[in-house]
mmCIF file of C-alpha atoms in Angstrom:
data_model
loop_
_atom_site.group_PDB
_atom_site.id
_atom_site.type_symbol
_atom_site.label_atom_id
_atom_site.label_comp_id
_atom_site.label_asym_id
_atom_site.label_seq_id
_atom_site.Cartn_x
_atom_site.Cartn_y
_atom_site.Cartn_z
ATOM 1 C CA MET B 1 0.000 0.000 0.000
ATOM 2 C CA VAL B 2 1.023 3.503 -0.721
ATOM 3 C CA GLN B 3 0.997 5.707 2.302
ATOM 4 C CA VAL B 4 -0.004 9.300 1.807
ATOM 5 C CA GLU B 5 1.669 11.643 4.182
ATOM 6 C CA PRO B 6 -0.388 14.597 5.390
ATOM 7 C CA ALA B 7 0.497 17.924 3.851
ATOM 8 C CA HIS B 8 2.597 20.097 6.087
ATOM 9 C CA GLU B 9 0.847 23.320 7.081
ATOM 10 C CA GLN B 10 2.681 26.546 7.315
ATOM 11 C CA PRO B 11 3.543 27.650 10.848
ATOM 12 C CA GLY B 12 0.768 29.669 12.375
ATOM 13 C CA ALA B 13 -1.886 28.608 9.876
ATOM 14 C CA ASP B 14 -3.988 26.920 12.549
ATOM 15 C CA GLN B 15 -3.782 30.003 14.727
ATOM 16 C CA ARG B 16 -4.871 32.196 11.817
ATOM 17 C CA ARG B 17 -7.834 29.916 11.123
ATOM 18 C CA ARG B 18 -8.930 30.076 14.747
ATOM 19 C CA ALA B 19 -8.514 33.841 15.088
ATOM 20 C CA PRO B 20 -11.891 35.540 15.101
ATOM 21 C CA SER B 21 -12.733 37.782 12.237
ATOM 22 C CA GLY B 22 -12.771 41.532 12.834
ATOM 23 C CA THR B 23 -10.280 44.066 14.029
ATOM 24 C CA SER B 24 -6.818 42.993 15.085
ATOM 25 C CA PRO B 25 -5.715 43.170 18.751
ATOM 26 C CA ALA B 26 -3.546 46.189 18.007
ATOM 27 C CA ARG B 27 -6.494 48.086 16.532
ATOM 28 C CA ARG B 28 -8.666 47.179 19.497
ATOM 29 C CA VAL B 29 -6.017 48.497 21.867
ATOM 30 C CA ILE B 30 -5.763 51.736 19.875
ATOM 31 C CA ARG B 31 -9.544 52.144 19.798
ATOM 32 C CA THR B 32 -9.832 51.485 23.538
ATOM 33 C CA GLY B 33 -7.058 53.965 24.253
ATOM 34 C CA PHE B 34 -8.769 56.591 22.102
ATOM 35 C CA ILE B 35 -12.097 56.102 23.901
ATOM 36 C CA VAL B 36 -10.453 56.284 27.325
ATOM 37 C CA THR B 37 -8.574 59.444 26.338
ATOM 38 C CA ALA B 38 -11.726 61.082 25.004
ATOM 39 C CA VAL B 39 -13.682 60.226 28.148
ATOM 40 C CA ALA B 40 -10.856 61.531 30.339
ATOM 41 C CA LEU B 41 -10.767 64.824 28.415
ATOM 42 C CA VAL B 42 -14.520 65.283 28.711
ATOM 43 C CA ALA B 43 -14.402 64.447 32.433
ATOM 44 C CA ALA B 44 -11.565 66.919 32.956
ATOM 45 C CA THR B 45 -13.509 69.606 31.093
ATOM 46 C CA PHE B 46 -16.494 69.215 33.396
ATOM 47 C CA THR B 47 -14.416 68.745 36.543
ATOM 48 C CA TYR B 48 -12.031 71.659 36.099
ATOM 49 C CA PRO B 49 -14.508 74.466 37.045
ATOM 50 C CA PHE B 50 -15.335 72.803 40.360
ATOM 51 C CA LEU B 51 -11.682 72.128 41.138
ATOM 52 C CA TRP B 52 -10.924 75.769 40.367
ATOM 53 C CA LEU B 53 -13.766 76.824 42.669
ATOM 54 C CA ILE B 54 -12.381 74.755 45.538
ATOM 55 C CA SER B 55 -8.897 76.142 44.938
ATOM 56 C CA ALA B 56 -10.165 79.742 44.816
ATOM 57 C CA SER B 57 -12.070 79.269 48.070
ATOM 58 C CA LEU B 58 -8.800 78.419 49.833
ATOM 59 C CA LYS B 59 -6.763 81.361 48.515
ATOM 60 C CA PRO B 60 -6.135 84.830 49.933
ATOM 61 C CA ARG B 61 -8.057 87.684 48.396
ATOM 62 C CA TYR B 62 -5.303 88.819 46.002
ATOM 63 C CA GLN B 63 -4.770 85.285 44.604
ATOM 64 C CA VAL B 64 -8.365 84.233 43.929
ATOM 65 C CA PHE B 65 -8.213 84.831 40.168
ATOM 66 C CA ASP B 66 -4.642 83.717 39.478
ATOM 67 C CA ASN B 67 -5.998 80.579 37.735
ATOM 68 C CA LEU B 68 -3.758 78.156 39.633
ATOM 69 C CA LEU B 69 -5.347 74.906 40.799
ATOM 70 C CA ILE B 70 -2.793 74.497 43.604
ATOM 71 C CA PRO B 71 -2.839 77.591 45.844
ATOM 72 C CA ARG B 72 0.488 79.167 46.707
ATOM 73 C CA GLU B 73 -0.984 80.031 50.095
ATOM 74 C CA VAL B 74 -3.730 77.945 51.680
ATOM 75 C CA GLN B 75 -6.233 79.957 53.706
ATOM 76 C CA PRO B 76 -8.935 77.625 55.102
ATOM 77 C CA GLN B 77 -10.188 80.346 57.458
ATOM 78 C CA ASN B 78 -12.219 81.676 54.526
ATOM 79 C CA TYR B 79 -14.898 79.170 55.505
ATOM 80 C CA THR B 80 -14.948 80.240 59.140
ATOM 81 C CA SER B 81 -15.108 83.864 58.018
ATOM 82 C CA LEU B 82 -18.159 82.994 55.946
ATOM 83 C CA LEU B 83 -19.907 81.274 58.859
ATOM 84 C CA ASP B 84 -19.136 84.237 61.097
ATOM 85 C CA ALA B 85 -20.366 86.818 58.580
ATOM 86 C CA VAL B 86 -23.724 85.308 57.553
ATOM 87 C CA PRO B 87 -26.167 82.713 58.974
ATOM 88 C CA PHE B 88 -25.107 80.162 56.364
ATOM 89 C CA LEU B 89 -26.123 77.108 58.390
ATOM 90 C CA THR B 90 -29.632 78.545 58.791
ATOM 91 C CA TRP B 91 -29.895 79.029 55.054
ATOM 92 C CA PHE B 92 -28.614 75.491 54.525
ATOM 93 C CA GLY B 93 -31.319 74.098 56.813
ATOM 94 C CA ASN B 94 -34.003 76.150 55.072
ATOM 95 C CA SER B 95 -32.924 74.836 51.671
ATOM 96 C CA MET B 96 -32.924 71.278 52.981
ATOM 97 C CA ILE B 97 -36.469 71.601 54.344
ATOM 98 C CA VAL B 98 -37.825 73.320 51.238
ATOM 99 C CA GLY B 99 -36.044 70.891 48.908
ATOM 100 C CA VAL B 100 -37.318 67.769 50.670
ATOM 101 C CA MET B 101 -40.879 69.115 50.871
ATOM 102 C CA ALA B 102 -40.880 70.146 47.210
ATOM 103 C CA ALA B 103 -39.454 66.793 46.083
ATOM 104 C CA LEU B 104 -41.841 64.718 48.207
ATOM 105 C CA THR B 105 -44.973 66.587 47.172
ATOM 106 C CA VAL B 106 -44.218 66.579 43.454
ATOM 107 C CA THR B 107 -43.159 62.919 43.479
ATOM 108 C CA LEU B 108 -46.330 61.694 45.192
ATOM 109 C CA SER B 109 -48.748 63.958 43.322
ATOM 110 C CA SER B 110 -47.186 63.338 39.910
ATOM 111 C CA ALA B 111 -47.123 59.584 40.526
ATOM 112 C CA LEU B 112 -50.811 59.599 41.465
ATOM 113 C CA VAL B 113 -51.812 61.544 38.349
ATOM 114 C CA ALA B 114 -49.571 59.416 36.136
ATOM 115 C CA PHE B 115 -51.068 56.200 37.511
ATOM 116 C CA GLY B 116 -54.544 57.490 36.725
ATOM 117 C CA PHE B 117 -53.597 58.170 33.102
ATOM 118 C CA ALA B 118 -51.826 54.814 32.789
ATOM 119 C CA TYR B 119 -54.350 52.489 34.433
ATOM 120 C CA PHE B 120 -57.817 53.880 33.771
ATOM 121 C CA ARG B 121 -59.500 53.807 30.377
ATOM 122 C CA PHE B 122 -62.047 56.569 29.870
ATOM 123 C CA PRO B 123 -63.248 58.727 26.981
ATOM 124 C CA GLY B 124 -61.038 61.729 26.304
ATOM 125 C CA ARG B 125 -58.102 60.340 28.244
ATOM 126 C CA ASN B 126 -55.557 61.080 25.531
ATOM 127 C CA LEU B 127 -56.945 64.567 24.952
ATOM 128 C CA LEU B 128 -56.782 65.336 28.652
ATOM 129 C CA PHE B 129 -53.231 64.037 28.792
ATOM 130 C CA LEU B 130 -52.277 66.288 25.881
ATOM 131 C CA LEU B 131 -53.750 69.254 27.744
ATOM 132 C CA VAL B 132 -51.604 68.388 30.747
ATOM 133 C CA LEU B 133 -48.515 68.240 28.538
ATOM 134 C CA GLY B 134 -49.567 71.520 26.940
ATOM 135 C CA THR B 135 -49.007 73.308 30.235
ATOM 136 C CA MET B 136 -45.283 72.701 29.735
ATOM 137 C CA MET B 137 -45.408 75.214 26.895
ATOM 138 C CA LEU B 138 -46.362 78.061 29.225
ATOM 139 C CA PRO B 139 -43.357 80.160 30.311
ATOM 140 C CA ALA B 140 -42.971 80.529 34.063
ATOM 141 C CA ALA B 141 -43.145 84.327 33.698
ATOM 142 C CA VAL B 142 -46.739 84.061 32.463
ATOM 143 C CA THR B 143 -48.028 82.556 35.724
ATOM 144 C CA MET B 144 -45.623 84.319 38.072
ATOM 145 C CA ILE B 145 -47.818 87.334 38.923
ATOM 146 C CA PRO B 146 -51.150 85.443 39.216
ATOM 147 C CA THR B 147 -49.457 82.884 41.460
ATOM 148 C CA PHE B 148 -48.032 85.612 43.676
ATOM 149 C CA LEU B 149 -51.461 87.260 43.996
ATOM 150 C CA ILE B 150 -52.992 83.948 45.057
ATOM 151 C CA TRP B 151 -50.410 83.404 47.793
ATOM 152 C CA GLN B 152 -50.796 86.999 48.881
ATOM 153 C CA GLU B 153 -54.547 86.556 49.281
ATOM 154 C CA LEU B 154 -53.877 83.464 51.366
ATOM 155 C CA GLY B 155 -51.498 85.446 53.587
ATOM 156 C CA LEU B 156 -48.513 83.210 52.746
ATOM 157 C CA SER B 157 -46.554 85.487 50.415
ATOM 158 C CA GLN B 158 -43.816 86.151 53.002
ATOM 159 C CA THR B 159 -43.270 82.518 53.997
ATOM 160 C CA GLN B 160 -41.508 79.488 52.593
ATOM 161 C CA VAL B 161 -44.781 77.745 51.720
ATOM 162 C CA PRO B 162 -44.969 79.096 48.121
ATOM 163 C CA LEU B 163 -41.545 77.597 47.448
ATOM 164 C CA TRP B 164 -42.857 74.036 47.632
ATOM 165 C CA ALA B 165 -46.656 73.949 48.004
ATOM 166 C CA HIS B 166 -47.295 74.484 44.291
ATOM 167 C CA ASN B 167 -45.927 70.972 43.753
ATOM 168 C CA VAL B 168 -49.039 69.536 45.391
ATOM 169 C CA PHE B 169 -50.681 69.910 41.964
ATOM 170 C CA ALA B 170 -48.061 67.722 40.225
ATOM 171 C CA SER B 171 -45.734 68.534 37.343
ATOM 172 C CA ALA B 172 -46.549 67.832 33.700
ATOM 173 C CA PHE B 173 -43.044 66.638 32.899
ATOM 174 C CA TYR B 174 -42.921 64.231 35.828
ATOM 175 C CA VAL B 175 -46.427 62.983 35.019
ATOM 176 C CA PHE B 176 -45.257 62.158 31.504
ATOM 177 C CA LEU B 177 -42.096 60.464 32.788
ATOM 178 C CA MET B 178 -43.846 58.285 35.357
ATOM 179 C CA ARG B 179 -46.772 57.445 33.110
ATOM 180 C CA GLN B 180 -44.317 55.731 30.775
ATOM 181 C CA PHE B 181 -43.094 53.561 33.666
ATOM 182 C CA PHE B 182 -46.624 52.691 34.775
ATOM 183 C CA LEU B 183 -47.635 51.749 31.222
ATOM 184 C CA SER B 184 -44.746 49.259 31.078
ATOM 185 C CA LEU B 185 -46.045 47.318 34.085
ATOM 186 C CA PRO B 186 -47.995 44.120 33.271
ATOM 187 C CA ARG B 187 -51.706 44.819 33.568
ATOM 188 C CA ASP B 188 -52.378 41.229 34.627
ATOM 189 C CA THR B 189 -50.726 42.007 37.958
ATOM 190 C CA PHE B 190 -53.269 44.736 38.673
ATOM 191 C CA GLU B 191 -56.177 42.601 37.505
ATOM 192 C CA ALA B 192 -55.122 39.772 39.815
ATOM 193 C CA ALA B 193 -54.942 42.210 42.718
ATOM 194 C CA ARG B 194 -58.416 43.515 41.861
ATOM 195 C CA VAL B 195 -59.769 39.956 41.976
ATOM 196 C CA ASP B 196 -58.258 39.602 45.450
ATOM 197 C CA GLY B 197 -60.194 42.662 46.580
ATOM 198 C CA CYS B 198 -57.507 45.342 46.326
ATOM 199 C CA GLY B 199 -58.862 48.849 45.770
ATOM 200 C CA TYR B 200 -57.602 51.410 43.321
ATOM 201 C CA PHE B 201 -55.495 53.216 45.887
ATOM 202 C CA GLY B 202 -54.090 49.858 46.989
ATOM 203 C CA LEU B 203 -53.086 49.132 43.395
ATOM 204 C CA PHE B 204 -51.245 52.441 43.320
ATOM 205 C CA TRP B 205 -49.582 52.262 46.733
ATOM 206 C CA ARG B 206 -48.861 48.522 47.093
ATOM 207 C CA ILE B 207 -48.087 47.484 43.523
ATOM 208 C CA ALA B 208 -47.323 50.394 41.208
ATOM 209 C CA MET B 209 -45.177 52.436 43.589
ATOM 210 C CA PRO B 210 -42.763 49.638 44.623
ATOM 211 C CA LEU B 211 -42.350 48.490 41.017
ATOM 212 C CA CYS B 212 -41.479 52.007 39.854
ATOM 213 C CA LYS B 213 -38.966 52.800 42.585
ATOM 214 C CA PRO B 214 -36.194 53.930 40.163
ATOM 215 C CA ALA B 215 -38.540 56.418 38.503
ATOM 216 C CA LEU B 216 -39.680 57.782 41.869
ATOM 217 C CA ILE B 217 -36.096 58.315 43.021
ATOM 218 C CA VAL B 218 -35.128 60.024 39.768
ATOM 219 C CA VAL B 219 -38.099 62.395 40.049
ATOM 220 C CA PHE B 220 -37.252 63.112 43.685
ATOM 221 C CA ILE B 221 -33.632 63.939 42.862
ATOM 222 C CA PHE B 222 -34.514 66.103 39.854
ATOM 223 C CA GLU B 223 -36.973 68.175 41.855
ATOM 224 C CA PHE B 224 -34.670 68.423 44.861
ATOM 225 C CA ARG B 225 -31.955 69.791 42.592
ATOM 226 C CA ALA B 226 -34.399 72.236 40.989
ATOM 227 C CA SER B 227 -35.513 73.490 44.398
ATOM 228 C CA TRP B 228 -31.956 73.633 45.745
ATOM 229 C CA THR B 229 -30.827 75.904 42.887
ATOM 230 C CA ASP B 230 -34.003 77.987 42.508
ATOM 231 C CA LEU B 231 -33.430 81.718 42.981
ATOM 232 C CA ILE B 232 -36.500 83.337 41.381
ATOM 233 C CA ARG B 233 -39.101 82.249 43.929
ATOM 234 C CA PRO B 234 -36.977 83.093 47.007
ATOM 235 C CA LEU B 235 -36.333 86.538 45.513
ATOM 236 C CA ILE B 236 -40.074 87.073 45.138
ATOM 237 C CA TYR B 237 -41.370 85.647 48.399
ATOM 238 C CA LEU B 238 -38.590 85.853 50.987
ATOM 239 C CA GLN B 239 -37.759 89.182 52.627
ATOM 240 C CA ASP B 240 -36.696 87.951 56.065
ATOM 241 C CA GLU B 241 -33.037 86.913 56.145
ATOM 242 C CA ALA B 242 -33.826 84.103 58.586
ATOM 243 C CA LEU B 243 -36.031 82.471 55.914
ATOM 244 C CA TYR B 244 -33.504 82.643 53.074
ATOM 245 C CA THR B 245 -32.645 79.510 51.147
ATOM 246 C CA LEU B 246 -29.100 78.937 49.868
ATOM 247 C CA PRO B 247 -29.572 80.570 46.435
ATOM 248 C CA ARG B 248 -31.116 83.647 48.063
ATOM 249 C CA GLY B 249 -28.363 83.624 50.657
ATOM 250 C CA LEU B 250 -25.676 83.355 47.965
ATOM 251 C CA LYS B 251 -27.214 86.393 46.306
ATOM 252 C CA ALA B 252 -26.891 88.262 49.616
ATOM 253 C CA VAL B 253 -23.277 87.077 49.984
ATOM 254 C CA LEU B 254 -22.497 88.240 46.453
ATOM 255 C CA ASP B 255 -24.056 91.642 47.125
ATOM 256 C CA ALA B 256 -22.091 92.027 50.367
ATOM 257 C CA PHE B 257 -18.710 90.543 49.444
ATOM 258 C CA GLY B 258 -18.656 90.415 45.643
ATOM 259 C CA GLN B 259 -19.356 92.914 42.921
ATOM 260 C CA GLY B 260 -20.331 96.201 44.505
ATOM 261 C CA GLY B 261 -19.457 94.959 47.998
ATOM 262 C CA GLU B 262 -16.211 94.468 49.891
ATOM 263 C CA GLN B 263 -14.582 92.596 46.980
ATOM 264 C CA ARG B 264 -13.855 89.590 49.220
ATOM 265 C CA TRP B 265 -14.301 87.016 46.503
ATOM 266 C CA GLU B 266 -12.739 84.253 48.586
ATOM 267 C CA ILE B 267 -15.846 84.422 50.823
ATOM 268 C CA VAL B 268 -18.109 84.144 47.781
ATOM 269 C CA MET B 269 -16.145 81.134 46.521
ATOM 270 C CA ALA B 270 -16.331 79.405 49.909
ATOM 271 C CA ALA B 271 -20.109 79.896 49.991
ATOM 272 C CA SER B 272 -20.402 78.485 46.463
ATOM 273 C CA VAL B 273 -18.438 75.374 47.405
ATOM 274 C CA LEU B 274 -20.602 74.685 50.455
ATOM 275 C CA ALA B 275 -23.739 75.109 48.356
ATOM 276 C CA THR B 276 -22.503 72.746 45.626
ATOM 277 C CA VAL B 277 -21.101 69.845 47.657
ATOM 278 C CA PRO B 278 -24.491 68.496 48.915
ATOM 279 C CA LEU B 279 -25.760 68.059 45.349
ATOM 280 C CA ILE B 280 -22.592 66.225 44.341
ATOM 281 C CA ILE B 281 -22.966 63.868 47.294
ATOM 282 C CA LEU B 282 -26.641 63.301 46.473
ATOM 283 C CA PHE B 283 -25.956 62.417 42.845
ATOM 284 C CA PHE B 284 -23.046 60.193 43.835
ATOM 285 C CA CYS B 285 -25.203 58.214 46.262
ATOM 286 C CA ALA B 286 -28.118 57.900 43.838
ATOM 287 C CA GLN B 287 -26.250 57.254 40.593
ATOM 288 C CA ARG B 288 -27.123 53.560 40.578
ATOM 289 C CA TYR B 289 -30.821 54.454 40.435
ATOM 290 C CA PHE B 290 -30.222 56.500 37.295
ATOM 291 C CA VAL B 291 -28.462 53.555 35.691
ATOM 292 C CA GLU B 292 -31.174 51.160 36.874
ATOM 293 C CA GLY B 293 -33.899 53.391 35.473
ATOM 294 C CA ILE B 294 -32.205 53.623 32.072
ATOM 295 C CA ALA B 295 -31.528 49.870 31.986
ATOM 296 C CA THR B 296 -35.128 49.111 32.973
ATOM 297 C CA GLN B 297 -36.492 51.288 30.190
ATOM 298 C CA GLY B 298 -34.082 49.690 27.742
ATOM 299 C CA ARG B 299 -35.259 46.174 28.609
ATOM 300 C CA LYS B 300 -38.885 47.236 28.326
ATOM 301 C CA GLY B 301 -38.313 48.983 25.018
#
């Protein structure tokens, strides 16, 4: 018999056959490095202003605007000077109370309205929902004076109540956002609960609310941030310094120590840092809920 010897393959041929098709490892490394570099540049662009603010708050007056991130002279007593000059802690507490009240009221009221639009079927539902969304087209300046007159008639125009009580009537944007979450829930779950004797409010509180926890937290954080940074309403309603929120207090600090004042910009920078840090901490602690909300919507879509 004639024996046929197997053909000799070139070295590396088997490895080339097994290599997956697509970009080479070198190209993947280059692409990954490019993406990492781009992300780092974008992160540095957004981080630099806050780092500069922290650095400026620790500098002496004549070095605040020297544009150096590392101060030549560190002056941490700027923060104690701020606390001695103005009731900053009182303003911080006022902002915390107003922010929590505003976020709680708008989250609960918007969720209740959104559940009604998502669960119930009635004639004119879509038209009514469009009317609710249409209120988003109204500029805030249009309703500013009528709203002030209403609070003045109620005797609450010089209190903190107007800063958060308007949220009792829900927000069109949050109603739209939460309605989309409620519509994604399986209706069979609600029908089974109805068979077991659960009422409509029980469906909302015991089933819908726990299942939409990421959406509720996102709404709470968005409104807390909006209330924390709101300056227009405190300027309109608050005249007593003891009732100031942080934005209104920062305006007072700027008037006293900034442009037109004593030109002590290091005090203004220290106040800005203390007003910004709580929001950074809040977003850092709640970032997983943002990711969870986006991932949940992606799976449902």
